[in-house]
Amino acid sequence: MKFYVTVLILLKSILTLQAQQINYEGFGSLTGIVYSQEESPFWIHSNQRGRIDETTNVSAYLSGKATYQFSRHARLEMGLGGLFHDGFTQKLQIDESYIMLENYWLKAHLGRKQKDELYDGLSASNQNILWSLNPRPLPGISLSLINPVRISEKLGLSIDATLEEFITDDDRYVENTRIHHKSFHVIFDKINNFQVKLGLQHFVQWGGESPDFGKLPGSFSDYLNVFTGKEGDDTVGGQEANALGNHLGSYEVYLNTSINDYKVEILYNHLFEDGSGRILRNTPDGRYGIFIKSPESDNLINSLMYEFYYTRDQSDDDITTDGNDNYFNNNLYRSGWTYESRMIGVPFITLDDERFRISNNKVIVHHVGISGEVGSLPYKLLTSYRLNYGAKGQSLNISKNIISTYLDLKVWQKNFDVNLQLGSDFNSENSPNFGAGIQLSKKFF
């Protein structure tokens, strides 16, 4: 009898210990929006993680996650979240649903997981010009290094890498289109207080079911060609493809230093979609930026970001003519570089009135983001001035010059948070568009 009592006490102790090792977190949010035109101002619905579209008035989501710490360097995390918003899509959706495993060198997740917000939410494209926070996350698998791997202490060299595979499950021209993504960067930090990071991002739309040509190449050997960008013998519709799938990429340069304890990052993304872009014939197209962050967290200005976007060249020697490239569009994958009728990349690239095809991919944009505190109230301010020039073979059906502003001010921080959100669009061809929103949010556990 004593033996069984001892066993029961031991089991109870183990279960209690395991329960103590599991951490729970939850978050809920409810947002109401009004605006003066048929669609809300640009920054009220852009880069909102797919939770708000152009005609949304109400958005709500609830998410939670549980984390189990195996050891000092290993943990398992599971997350689940639900989303509802009215507008173009009026249905319950999965905001997140994933399982993630981390150890001291690798992070791996399976499912649909929201990306981390970078640059204090001030960037128009977050991580990269090709992949912003504009759409809902795609389901798939992701492998990435936790920290750069040192390959030479003497030379001050490290490498960083990511490999991801996604599947589209939205209503699009080629159903079940797959998306391959990988990145590779070399980091040099031998010089004190100076780091340079050089590398590339590579994306490919491939596979799927075309209404014109049926099932597209999707075998493992096809995947190897997609991975390497190898030119193949595959033909689609009687036309030979230069490379299997729709390839997009970006060369990247990041310079990091600090001045009087202020962190400073200077960045550049060069985008390409074909051979001419890979050999820089479409220069100066890309994203240019600088990010400055204060060592303190309660200043009037805690962080500042300026970005310049230019996509008018498109591998054409004369930018006043119809360019050779047609960024983010594709003749086979006609829904383009979108997911659920939202631009996957920087949201200044916009869709046509049917929200089907990219109709404006030639832009010049100046974008400024500022965050800080007014009194004890945290705020984020975004201002963008953009010049739109349409797209190849399409007439411009939107305003050419637009100034878009956005202010997010946290006006209450006690049992729950209340954020006031104000947005506006000004242009020379239409009356101004004003919008306002109230967001109530709360963390649980």
PDB file of C-alpha atoms in Angstrom, residues 270-285 311-319 321-327:
ATOM      1  CA  HIS A 270      16.964  45.435 -54.860  1.00  0.00           C
ATOM      2  CA  LEU A 271      14.091  43.479 -56.394  1.00  0.00           C
ATOM      3  CA  PHE A 272      14.207  41.262 -59.477  1.00  0.00           C
ATOM      4  CA  GLU A 273      11.860  38.927 -61.343  1.00  0.00           C
ATOM      5  CA  ASP A 274      13.984  37.811 -64.299  1.00  0.00           C
ATOM      6  CA  GLY A 275      17.525  37.691 -65.666  1.00  0.00           C
ATOM      7  CA  SER A 276      17.727  41.404 -66.373  1.00  0.00           C
ATOM      8  CA  GLY A 277      16.903  42.220 -62.762  1.00  0.00           C
ATOM      9  CA  ARG A 278      19.381  39.650 -61.469  1.00  0.00           C
ATOM     10  CA  ILE A 279      22.193  41.491 -63.277  1.00  0.00           C
ATOM     11  CA  LEU A 280      20.901  44.855 -61.977  1.00  0.00           C
ATOM     12  CA  ARG A 281      19.578  46.172 -65.292  1.00  0.00           C
ATOM     13  CA  ASN A 282      16.517  47.471 -63.440  1.00  0.00           C
ATOM     14  CA  THR A 283      18.554  49.711 -61.120  1.00  0.00           C
ATOM     15  CA  PRO A 284      17.547  51.942 -59.303  1.00  0.00           C
ATOM     16  CA  ASP A 285      14.371  49.941 -58.532  1.00  0.00           C
ATOM     17  CA  THR A 311       9.859  50.726 -59.126  1.00  0.00           C
ATOM     18  CA  ARG A 312       9.607  52.744 -62.362  1.00  0.00           C
ATOM     19  CA  ASP A 313      12.619  51.423 -64.276  1.00  0.00           C
ATOM     20  CA  GLN A 314      11.500  47.792 -64.668  1.00  0.00           C
ATOM     21  CA  SER A 315      14.544  46.944 -66.859  1.00  0.00           C
ATOM     22  CA  ASP A 316      13.778  49.668 -69.388  1.00  0.00           C
ATOM     23  CA  ASP A 317      16.384  52.190 -70.494  1.00  0.00           C
ATOM     24  CA  ASP A 318      13.721  54.897 -70.809  1.00  0.00           C
ATOM     25  CA  ILE A 319      11.444  55.189 -67.767  1.00  0.00           C
ATOM     26  CA  THR A 321       7.984  54.262 -71.902  1.00  0.00           C
ATOM     27  CA  ASP A 322       6.142  51.065 -71.077  1.00  0.00           C
ATOM     28  CA  GLY A 323       8.743  49.018 -69.175  1.00  0.00           C
ATOM     29  CA  ASN A 324       9.889  45.526 -70.121  1.00  0.00           C
ATOM     30  CA  ASP A 325       9.059  44.028 -66.711  1.00  0.00           C
ATOM     31  CA  ASN A 326       5.680  43.905 -65.034  1.00  0.00           C
ATOM     32  CA  TYR A 327       6.438  43.515 -61.334  1.00  0.00           C
TER      33      TYR A 327
END
